Short mmCIF file of N, CA and C in Angstrom, two decimals:
data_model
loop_
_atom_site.label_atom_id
_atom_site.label_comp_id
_atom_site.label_asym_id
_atom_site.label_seq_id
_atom_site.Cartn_x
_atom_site.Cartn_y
_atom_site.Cartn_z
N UNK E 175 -71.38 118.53 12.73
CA UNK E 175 -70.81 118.65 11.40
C UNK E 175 -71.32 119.94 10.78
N UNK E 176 -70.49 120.66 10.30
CA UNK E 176 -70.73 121.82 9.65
C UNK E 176 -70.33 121.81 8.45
N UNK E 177 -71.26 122.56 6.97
CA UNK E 177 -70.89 122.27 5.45
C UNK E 177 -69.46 122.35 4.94
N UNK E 178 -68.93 123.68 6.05
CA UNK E 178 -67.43 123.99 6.05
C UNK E 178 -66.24 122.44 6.23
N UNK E 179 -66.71 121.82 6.75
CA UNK E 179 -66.32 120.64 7.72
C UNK E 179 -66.46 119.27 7.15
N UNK E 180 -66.01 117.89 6.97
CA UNK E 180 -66.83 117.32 6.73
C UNK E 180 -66.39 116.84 5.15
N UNK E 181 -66.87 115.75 4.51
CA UNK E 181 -66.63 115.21 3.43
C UNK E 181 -67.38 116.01 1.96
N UNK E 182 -67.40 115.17 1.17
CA UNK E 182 -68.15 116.57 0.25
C UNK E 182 -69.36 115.62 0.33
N UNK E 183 -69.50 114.46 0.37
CA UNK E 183 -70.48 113.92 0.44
C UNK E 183 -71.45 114.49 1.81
N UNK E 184 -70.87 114.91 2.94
CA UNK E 184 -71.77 114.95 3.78
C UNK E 184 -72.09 116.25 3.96
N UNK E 185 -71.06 117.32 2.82
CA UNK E 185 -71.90 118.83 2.91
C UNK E 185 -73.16 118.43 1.63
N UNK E 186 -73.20 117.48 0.81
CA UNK E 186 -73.80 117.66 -0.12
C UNK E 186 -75.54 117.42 0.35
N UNK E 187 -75.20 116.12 1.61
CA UNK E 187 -76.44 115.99 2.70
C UNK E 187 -76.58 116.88 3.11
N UNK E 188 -75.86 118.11 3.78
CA UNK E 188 -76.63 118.89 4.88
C UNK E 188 -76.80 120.33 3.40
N UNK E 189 -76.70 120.12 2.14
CA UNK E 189 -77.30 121.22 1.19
C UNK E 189 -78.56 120.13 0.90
N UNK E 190 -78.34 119.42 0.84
CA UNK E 190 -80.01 118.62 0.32
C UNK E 190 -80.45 118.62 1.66
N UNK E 191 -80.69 118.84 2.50
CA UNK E 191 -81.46 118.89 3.82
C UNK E 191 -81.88 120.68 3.75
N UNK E 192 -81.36 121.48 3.48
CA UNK E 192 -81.86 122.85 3.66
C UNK E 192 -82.69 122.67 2.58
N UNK E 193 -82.26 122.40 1.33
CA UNK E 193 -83.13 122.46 0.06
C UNK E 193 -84.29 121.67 0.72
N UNK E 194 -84.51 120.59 1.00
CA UNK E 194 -85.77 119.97 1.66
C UNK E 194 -86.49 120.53 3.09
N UNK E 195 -86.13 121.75 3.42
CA UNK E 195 -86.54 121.92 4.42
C UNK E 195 -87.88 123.16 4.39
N UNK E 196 -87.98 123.50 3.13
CA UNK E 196 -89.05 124.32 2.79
C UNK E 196 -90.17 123.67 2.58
N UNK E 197 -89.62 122.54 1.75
CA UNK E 197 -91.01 121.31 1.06
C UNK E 197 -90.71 120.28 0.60
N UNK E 198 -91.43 118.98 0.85
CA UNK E 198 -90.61 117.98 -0.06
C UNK E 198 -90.13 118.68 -1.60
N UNK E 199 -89.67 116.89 -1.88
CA UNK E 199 -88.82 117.19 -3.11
C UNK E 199 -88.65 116.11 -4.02
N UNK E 200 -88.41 116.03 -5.49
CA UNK E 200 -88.37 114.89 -5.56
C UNK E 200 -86.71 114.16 -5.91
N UNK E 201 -86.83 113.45 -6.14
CA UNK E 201 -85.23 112.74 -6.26
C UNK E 201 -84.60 113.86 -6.82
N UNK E 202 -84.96 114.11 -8.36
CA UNK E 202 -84.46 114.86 -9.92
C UNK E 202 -84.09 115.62 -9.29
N UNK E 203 -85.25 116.81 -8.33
CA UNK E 203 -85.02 117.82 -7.81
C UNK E 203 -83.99 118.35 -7.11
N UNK E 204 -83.78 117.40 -6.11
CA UNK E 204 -83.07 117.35 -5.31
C UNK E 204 -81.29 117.07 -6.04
N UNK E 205 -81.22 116.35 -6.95
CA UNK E 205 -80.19 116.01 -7.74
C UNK E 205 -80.02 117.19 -8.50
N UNK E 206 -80.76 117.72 -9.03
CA UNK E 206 -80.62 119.34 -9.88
C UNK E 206 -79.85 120.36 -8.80
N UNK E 207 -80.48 120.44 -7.98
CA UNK E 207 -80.11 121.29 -6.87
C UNK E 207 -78.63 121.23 -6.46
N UNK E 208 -78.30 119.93 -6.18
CA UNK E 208 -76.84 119.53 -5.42
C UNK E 208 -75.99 119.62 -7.01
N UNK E 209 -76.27 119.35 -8.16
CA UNK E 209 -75.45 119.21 -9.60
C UNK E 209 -75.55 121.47 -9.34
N UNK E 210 -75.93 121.94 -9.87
CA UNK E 210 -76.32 123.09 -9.33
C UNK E 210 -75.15 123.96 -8.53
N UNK E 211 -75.21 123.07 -7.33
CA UNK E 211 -74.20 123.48 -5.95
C UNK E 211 -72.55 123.25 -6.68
N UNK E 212 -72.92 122.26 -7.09
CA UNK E 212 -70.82 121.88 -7.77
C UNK E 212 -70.47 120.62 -7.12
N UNK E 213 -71.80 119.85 -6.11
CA UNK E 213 -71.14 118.62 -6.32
C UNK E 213 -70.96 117.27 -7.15
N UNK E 214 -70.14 116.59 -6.98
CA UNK E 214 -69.57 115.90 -7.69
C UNK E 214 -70.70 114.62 -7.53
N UNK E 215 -70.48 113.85 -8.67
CA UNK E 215 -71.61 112.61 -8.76
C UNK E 215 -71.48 111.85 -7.44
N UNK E 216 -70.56 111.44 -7.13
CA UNK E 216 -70.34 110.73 -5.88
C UNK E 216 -70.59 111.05 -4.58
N UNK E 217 -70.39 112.39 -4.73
CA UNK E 217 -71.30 112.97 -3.28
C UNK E 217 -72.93 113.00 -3.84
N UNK E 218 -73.09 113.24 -4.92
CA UNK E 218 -74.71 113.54 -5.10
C UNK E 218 -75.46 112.23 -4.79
N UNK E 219 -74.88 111.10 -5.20
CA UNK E 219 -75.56 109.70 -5.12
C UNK E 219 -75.56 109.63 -3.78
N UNK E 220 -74.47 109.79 -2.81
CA UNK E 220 -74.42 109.45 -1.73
C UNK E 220 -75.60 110.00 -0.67
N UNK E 221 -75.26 111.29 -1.05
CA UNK E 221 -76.43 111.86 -0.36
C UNK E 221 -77.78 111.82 -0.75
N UNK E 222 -77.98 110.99 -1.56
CA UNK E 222 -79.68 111.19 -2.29
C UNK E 222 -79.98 109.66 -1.23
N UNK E 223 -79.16 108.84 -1.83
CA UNK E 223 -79.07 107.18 -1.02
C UNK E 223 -79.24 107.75 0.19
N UNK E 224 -78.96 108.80 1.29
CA UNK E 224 -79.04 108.57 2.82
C UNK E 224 -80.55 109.63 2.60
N UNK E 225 -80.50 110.19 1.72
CA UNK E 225 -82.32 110.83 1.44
C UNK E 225 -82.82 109.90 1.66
N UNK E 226 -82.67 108.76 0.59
CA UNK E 226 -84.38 107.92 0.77
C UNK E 226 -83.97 106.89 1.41
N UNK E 227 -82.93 106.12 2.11
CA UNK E 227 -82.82 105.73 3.26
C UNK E 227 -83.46 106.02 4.30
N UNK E 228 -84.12 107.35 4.47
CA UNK E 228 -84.40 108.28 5.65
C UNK E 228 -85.07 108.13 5.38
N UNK E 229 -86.27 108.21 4.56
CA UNK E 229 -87.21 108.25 4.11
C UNK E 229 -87.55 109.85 3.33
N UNK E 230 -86.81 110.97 3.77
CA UNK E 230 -86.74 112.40 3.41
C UNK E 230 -87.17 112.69 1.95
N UNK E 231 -86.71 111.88 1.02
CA UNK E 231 -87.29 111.67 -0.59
C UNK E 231 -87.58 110.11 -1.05
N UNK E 232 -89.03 110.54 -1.55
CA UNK E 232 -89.49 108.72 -1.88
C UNK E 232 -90.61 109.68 -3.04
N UNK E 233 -89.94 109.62 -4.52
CA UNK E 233 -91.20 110.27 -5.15
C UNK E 233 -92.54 109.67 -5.26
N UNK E 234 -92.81 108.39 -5.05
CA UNK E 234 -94.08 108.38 -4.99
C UNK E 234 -94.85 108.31 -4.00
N UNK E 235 -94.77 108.25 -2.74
CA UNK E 235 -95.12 109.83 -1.76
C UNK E 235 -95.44 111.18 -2.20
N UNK E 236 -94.45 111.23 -2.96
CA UNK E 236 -94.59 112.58 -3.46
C UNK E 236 -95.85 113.03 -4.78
N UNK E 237 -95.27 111.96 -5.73
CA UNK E 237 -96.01 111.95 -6.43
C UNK E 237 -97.61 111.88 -6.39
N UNK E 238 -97.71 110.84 -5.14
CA UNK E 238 -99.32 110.64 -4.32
C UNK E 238 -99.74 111.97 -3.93
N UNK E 239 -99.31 112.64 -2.78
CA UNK E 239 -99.24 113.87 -2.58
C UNK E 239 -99.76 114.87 -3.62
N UNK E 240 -98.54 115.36 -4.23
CA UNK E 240 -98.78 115.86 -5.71
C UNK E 240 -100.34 115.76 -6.22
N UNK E 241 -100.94 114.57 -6.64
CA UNK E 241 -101.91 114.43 -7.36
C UNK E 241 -102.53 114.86 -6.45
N UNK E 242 -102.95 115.01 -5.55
CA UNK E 242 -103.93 114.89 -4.50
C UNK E 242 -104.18 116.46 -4.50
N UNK E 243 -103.10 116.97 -4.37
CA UNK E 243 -103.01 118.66 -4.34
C UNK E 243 -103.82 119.15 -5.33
N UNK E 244 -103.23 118.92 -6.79
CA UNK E 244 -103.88 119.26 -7.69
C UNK E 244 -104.99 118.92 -8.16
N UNK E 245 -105.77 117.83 -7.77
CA UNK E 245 -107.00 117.28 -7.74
C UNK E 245 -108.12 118.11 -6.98
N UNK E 246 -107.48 118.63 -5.79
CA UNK E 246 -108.25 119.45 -4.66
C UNK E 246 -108.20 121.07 -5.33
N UNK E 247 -107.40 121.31 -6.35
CA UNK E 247 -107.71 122.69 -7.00
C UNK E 247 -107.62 122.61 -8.17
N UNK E 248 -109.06 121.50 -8.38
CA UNK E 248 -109.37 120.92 -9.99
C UNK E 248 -108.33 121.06 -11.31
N UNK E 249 -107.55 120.60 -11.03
CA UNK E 249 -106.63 120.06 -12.17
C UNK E 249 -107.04 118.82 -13.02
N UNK E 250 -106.92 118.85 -14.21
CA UNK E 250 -107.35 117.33 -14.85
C UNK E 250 -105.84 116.68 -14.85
N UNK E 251 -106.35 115.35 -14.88
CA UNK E 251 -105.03 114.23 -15.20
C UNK E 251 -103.88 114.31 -16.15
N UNK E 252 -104.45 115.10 -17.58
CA UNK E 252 -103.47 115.67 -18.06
C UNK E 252 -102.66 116.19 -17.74
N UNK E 253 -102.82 117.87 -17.27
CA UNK E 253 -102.03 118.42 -16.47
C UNK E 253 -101.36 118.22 -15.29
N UNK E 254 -101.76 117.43 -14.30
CA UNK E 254 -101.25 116.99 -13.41
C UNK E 254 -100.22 115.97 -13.78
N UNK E 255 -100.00 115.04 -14.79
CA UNK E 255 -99.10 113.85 -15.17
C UNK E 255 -98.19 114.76 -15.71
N UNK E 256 -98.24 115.95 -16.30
CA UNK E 256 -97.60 116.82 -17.05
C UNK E 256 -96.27 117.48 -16.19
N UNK E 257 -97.16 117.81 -15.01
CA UNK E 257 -96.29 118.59 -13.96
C UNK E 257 -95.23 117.39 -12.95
N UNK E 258 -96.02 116.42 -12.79
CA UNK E 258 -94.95 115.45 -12.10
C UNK E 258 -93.59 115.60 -13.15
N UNK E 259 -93.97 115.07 -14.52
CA UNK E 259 -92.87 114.73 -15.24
C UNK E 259 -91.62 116.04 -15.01
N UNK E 260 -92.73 117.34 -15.49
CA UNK E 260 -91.44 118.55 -15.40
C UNK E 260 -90.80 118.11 -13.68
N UNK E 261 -91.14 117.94 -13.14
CA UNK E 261 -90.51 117.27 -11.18
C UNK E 261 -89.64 116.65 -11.44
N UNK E 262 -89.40 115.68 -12.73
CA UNK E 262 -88.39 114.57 -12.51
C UNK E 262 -89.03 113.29 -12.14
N UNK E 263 -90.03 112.75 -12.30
CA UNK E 263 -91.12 111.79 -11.35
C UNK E 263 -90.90 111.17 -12.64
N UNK E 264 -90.75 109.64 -12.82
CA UNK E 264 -90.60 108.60 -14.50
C UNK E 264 -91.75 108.32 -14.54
N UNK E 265 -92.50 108.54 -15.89
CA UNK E 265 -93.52 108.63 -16.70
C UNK E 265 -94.50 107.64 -16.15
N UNK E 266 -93.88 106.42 -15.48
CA UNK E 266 -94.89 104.99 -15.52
C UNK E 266 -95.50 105.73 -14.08
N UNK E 267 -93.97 105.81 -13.29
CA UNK E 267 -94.51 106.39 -11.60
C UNK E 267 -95.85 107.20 -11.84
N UNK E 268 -95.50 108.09 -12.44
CA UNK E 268 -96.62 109.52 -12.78
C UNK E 268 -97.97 109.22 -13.29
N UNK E 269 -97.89 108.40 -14.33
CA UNK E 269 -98.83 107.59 -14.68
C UNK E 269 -99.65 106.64 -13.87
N UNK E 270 -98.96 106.10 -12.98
CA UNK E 270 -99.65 104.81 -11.57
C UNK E 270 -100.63 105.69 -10.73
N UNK E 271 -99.56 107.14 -10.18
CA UNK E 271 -100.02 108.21 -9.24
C UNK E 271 -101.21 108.62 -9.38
N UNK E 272 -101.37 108.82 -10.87
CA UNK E 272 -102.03 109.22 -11.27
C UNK E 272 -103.57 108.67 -11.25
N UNK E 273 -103.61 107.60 -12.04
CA UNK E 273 -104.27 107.03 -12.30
C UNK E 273 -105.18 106.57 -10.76
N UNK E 274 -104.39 106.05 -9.81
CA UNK E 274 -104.59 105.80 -8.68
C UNK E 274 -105.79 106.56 -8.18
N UNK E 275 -105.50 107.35 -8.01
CA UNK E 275 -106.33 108.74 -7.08
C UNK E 275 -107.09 109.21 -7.91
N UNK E 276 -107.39 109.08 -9.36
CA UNK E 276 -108.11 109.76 -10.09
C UNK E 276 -108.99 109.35 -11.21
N UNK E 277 -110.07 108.53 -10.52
CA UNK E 277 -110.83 107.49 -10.89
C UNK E 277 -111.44 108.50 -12.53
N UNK E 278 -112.30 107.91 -13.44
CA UNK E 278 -113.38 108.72 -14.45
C UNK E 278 -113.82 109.18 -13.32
N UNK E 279 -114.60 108.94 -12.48
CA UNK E 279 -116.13 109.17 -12.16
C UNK E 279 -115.35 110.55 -11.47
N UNK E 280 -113.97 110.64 -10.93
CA UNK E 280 -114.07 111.63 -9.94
C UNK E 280 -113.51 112.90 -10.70
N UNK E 281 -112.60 112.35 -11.69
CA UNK E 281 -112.14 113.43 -12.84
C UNK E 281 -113.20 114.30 -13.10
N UNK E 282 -114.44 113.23 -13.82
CA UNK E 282 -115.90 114.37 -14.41
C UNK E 282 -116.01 115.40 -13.28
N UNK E 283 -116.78 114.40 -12.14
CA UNK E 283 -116.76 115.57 -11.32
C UNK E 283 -116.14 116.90 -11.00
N UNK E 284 -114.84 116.37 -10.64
CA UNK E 284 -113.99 117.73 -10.55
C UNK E 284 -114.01 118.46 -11.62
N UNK E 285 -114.23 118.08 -12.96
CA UNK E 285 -114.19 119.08 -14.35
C UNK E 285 -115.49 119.27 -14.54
N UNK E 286 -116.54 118.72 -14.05
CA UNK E 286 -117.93 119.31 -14.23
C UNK E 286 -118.18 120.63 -13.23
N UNK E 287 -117.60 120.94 -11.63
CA UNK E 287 -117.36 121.49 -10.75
C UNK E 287 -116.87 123.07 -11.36
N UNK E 288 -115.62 122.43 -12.23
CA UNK E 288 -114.64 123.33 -12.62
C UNK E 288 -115.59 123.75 -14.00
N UNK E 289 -116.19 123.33 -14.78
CA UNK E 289 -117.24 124.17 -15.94
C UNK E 289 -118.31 124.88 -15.39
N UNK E 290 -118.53 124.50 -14.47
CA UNK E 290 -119.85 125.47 -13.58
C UNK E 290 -119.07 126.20 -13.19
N UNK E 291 -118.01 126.49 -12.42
CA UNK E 291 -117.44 127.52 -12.05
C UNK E 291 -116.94 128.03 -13.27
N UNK E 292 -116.96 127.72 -14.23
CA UNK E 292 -116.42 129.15 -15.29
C UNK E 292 -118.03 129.41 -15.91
N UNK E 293 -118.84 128.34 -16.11
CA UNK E 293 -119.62 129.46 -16.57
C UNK E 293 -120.65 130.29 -15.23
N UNK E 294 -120.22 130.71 -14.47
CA UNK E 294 -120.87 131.51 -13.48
C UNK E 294 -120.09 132.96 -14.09
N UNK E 295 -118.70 132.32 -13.95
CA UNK E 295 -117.85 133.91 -14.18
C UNK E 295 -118.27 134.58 -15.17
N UNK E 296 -118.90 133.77 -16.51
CA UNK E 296 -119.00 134.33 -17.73
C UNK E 296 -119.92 135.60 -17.50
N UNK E 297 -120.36 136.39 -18.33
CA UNK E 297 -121.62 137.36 -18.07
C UNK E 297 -122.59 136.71 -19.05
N UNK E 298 -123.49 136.61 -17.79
CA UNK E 298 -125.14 136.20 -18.69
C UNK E 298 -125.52 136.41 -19.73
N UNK E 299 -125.42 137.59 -20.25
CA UNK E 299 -125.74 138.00 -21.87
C UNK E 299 -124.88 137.10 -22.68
N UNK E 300 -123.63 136.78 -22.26
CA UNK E 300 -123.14 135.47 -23.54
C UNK E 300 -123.52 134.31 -23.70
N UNK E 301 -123.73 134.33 -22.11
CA UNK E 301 -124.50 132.82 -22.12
C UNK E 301 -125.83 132.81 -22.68
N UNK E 302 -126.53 134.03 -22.89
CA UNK E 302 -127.87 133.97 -23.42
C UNK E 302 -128.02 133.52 -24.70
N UNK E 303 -126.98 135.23 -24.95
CA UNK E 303 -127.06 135.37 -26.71
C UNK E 303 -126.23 134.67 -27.45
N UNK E 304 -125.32 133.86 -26.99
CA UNK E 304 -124.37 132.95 -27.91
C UNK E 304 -123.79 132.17 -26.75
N UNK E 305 -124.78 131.00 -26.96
CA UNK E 305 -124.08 129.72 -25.82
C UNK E 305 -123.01 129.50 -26.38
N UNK E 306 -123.10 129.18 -27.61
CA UNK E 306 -122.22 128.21 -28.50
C UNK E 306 -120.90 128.78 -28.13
N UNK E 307 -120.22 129.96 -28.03
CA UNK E 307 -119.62 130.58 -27.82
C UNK E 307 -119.12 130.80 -26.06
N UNK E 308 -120.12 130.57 -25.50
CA UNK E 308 -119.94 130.34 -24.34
C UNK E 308 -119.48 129.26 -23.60
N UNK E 309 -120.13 128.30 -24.31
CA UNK E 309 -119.46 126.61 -24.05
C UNK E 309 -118.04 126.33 -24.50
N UNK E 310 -117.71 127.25 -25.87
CA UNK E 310 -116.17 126.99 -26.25
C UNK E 310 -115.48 127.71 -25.14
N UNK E 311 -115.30 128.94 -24.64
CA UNK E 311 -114.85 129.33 -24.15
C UNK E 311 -114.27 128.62 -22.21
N UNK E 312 -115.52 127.71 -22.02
CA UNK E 312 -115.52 126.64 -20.88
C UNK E 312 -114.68 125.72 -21.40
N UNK E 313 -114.80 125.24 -22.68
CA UNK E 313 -114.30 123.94 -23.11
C UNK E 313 -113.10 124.36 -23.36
N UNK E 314 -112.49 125.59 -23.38
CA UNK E 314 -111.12 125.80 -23.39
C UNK E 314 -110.39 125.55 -22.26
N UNK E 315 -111.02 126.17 -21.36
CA UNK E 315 -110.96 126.44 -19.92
C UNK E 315 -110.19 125.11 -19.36
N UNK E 316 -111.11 124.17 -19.49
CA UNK E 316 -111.36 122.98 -18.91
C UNK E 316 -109.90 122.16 -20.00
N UNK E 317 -109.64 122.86 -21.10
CA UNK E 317 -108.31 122.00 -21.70
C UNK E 317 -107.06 122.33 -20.98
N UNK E 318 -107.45 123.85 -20.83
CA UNK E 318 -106.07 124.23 -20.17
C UNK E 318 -105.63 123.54 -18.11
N UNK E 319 -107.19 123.37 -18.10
CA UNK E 319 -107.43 122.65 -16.60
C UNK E 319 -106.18 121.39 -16.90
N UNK E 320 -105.97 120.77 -17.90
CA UNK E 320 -105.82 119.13 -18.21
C UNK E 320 -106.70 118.14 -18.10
N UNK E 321 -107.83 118.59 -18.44
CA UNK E 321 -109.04 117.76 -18.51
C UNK E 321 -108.76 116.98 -20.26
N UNK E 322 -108.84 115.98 -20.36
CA UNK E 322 -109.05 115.03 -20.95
C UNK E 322 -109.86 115.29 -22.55
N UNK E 323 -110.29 115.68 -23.79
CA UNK E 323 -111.56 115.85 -24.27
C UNK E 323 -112.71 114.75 -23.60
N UNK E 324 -112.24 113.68 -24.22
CA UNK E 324 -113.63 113.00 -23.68
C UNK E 324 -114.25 113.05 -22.27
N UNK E 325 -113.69 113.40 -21.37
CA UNK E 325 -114.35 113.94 -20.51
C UNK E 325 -115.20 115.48 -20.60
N UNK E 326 -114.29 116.27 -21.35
CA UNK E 326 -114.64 117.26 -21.37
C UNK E 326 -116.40 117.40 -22.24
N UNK E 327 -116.06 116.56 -22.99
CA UNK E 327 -117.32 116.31 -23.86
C UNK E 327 -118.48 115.99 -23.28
N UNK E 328 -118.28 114.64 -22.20
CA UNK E 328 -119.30 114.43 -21.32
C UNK E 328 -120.13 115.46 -20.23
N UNK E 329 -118.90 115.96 -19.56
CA UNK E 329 -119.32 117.54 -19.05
C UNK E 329 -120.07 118.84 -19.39
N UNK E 330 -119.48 118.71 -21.07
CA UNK E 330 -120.16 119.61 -21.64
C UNK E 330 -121.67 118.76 -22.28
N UNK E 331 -122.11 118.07 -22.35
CA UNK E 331 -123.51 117.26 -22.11
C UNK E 331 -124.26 117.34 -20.90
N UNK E 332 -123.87 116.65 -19.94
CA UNK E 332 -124.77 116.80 -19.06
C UNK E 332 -124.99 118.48 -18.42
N UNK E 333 -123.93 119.36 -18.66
CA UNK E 333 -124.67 121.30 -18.52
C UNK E 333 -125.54 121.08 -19.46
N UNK E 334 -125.34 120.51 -20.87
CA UNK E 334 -126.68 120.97 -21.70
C UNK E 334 -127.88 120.36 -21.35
N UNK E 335 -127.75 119.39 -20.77
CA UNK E 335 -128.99 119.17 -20.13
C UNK E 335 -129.75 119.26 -18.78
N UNK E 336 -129.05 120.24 -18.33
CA UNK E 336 -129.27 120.49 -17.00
C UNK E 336 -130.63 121.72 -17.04
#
């Protein structure tokens, strides 16, 4: 079967198969893509249905995935629930994913990880002569990470007492 060839439903499969062939994807995505192309609802459903039939799109796979990624290049839960949603991933899914894989205890960590690594970058003289200033500048850091405040708060405690 060739795209030339073929129903519109089953070029709309073999355009959602190239689109998936770089990286998964998630449903939305994949539906953006083929709406996008010019097909029609009926080919788009059809072909999304023989997607996750296949198993080829299942967002929370994906979504699991997902978190996991961004967890491993310290992202906080914020941001990470943030980015599923822009994916197309429904709020509760994103929220489960989330939550799942990303206990307190391991969040701190990763955002305590991620405040030591910014204040290394800082230059010593700020950290000398104006912590206070130095800690905001982490505690920004660590918002834009999607770290949580109250975590962030805790983090920023135990550096002060380190």
């Amino acid at each position: 079967m060739t795209p030339r060839n073929g129903t519109e439903a089953e070029r709309a499969l073999e355009k959602a198969f190239a689109f998936l062939e770089r990286q998964g994807r998630t449903e939305a995505e994949v539906r953006e893509r083929l709406v996008k192309a010019g097909f029609g609802e009926e080919a788009r459903d059809a072909a999304l249905a023989k997607l996750i039939e296949l198993g080829y799109v299942n967002d929370a796979d994906y979504a699991a995935c997902y978190v996991e990624s961004l967890i491993a290049k310290g992202r906080g839960r914020l941001r990470i629930r943030e980015g599923l949603r822009r994916k197309g991933i429904p709020e509760e899914l994103a929220r489960n994913a989330t939550e799942d894989a990303y206990s307190h205890a391991r969040e701190t960590e990763t955002a305590l990880e991620a405040a030591r690594k910014a204040f290394s970058e800082l230059p010593r003289e700020l950290i000398e002569t104006q912590p206070r200033r130095a800690a905001e500048k982490v505690g920004r850091r660590l918002v834009g990470r999607g770290f949580p405040y109250e975590i962030i708060g805790e983090v920023m405690e135990r550096i002060r007492n380190e």
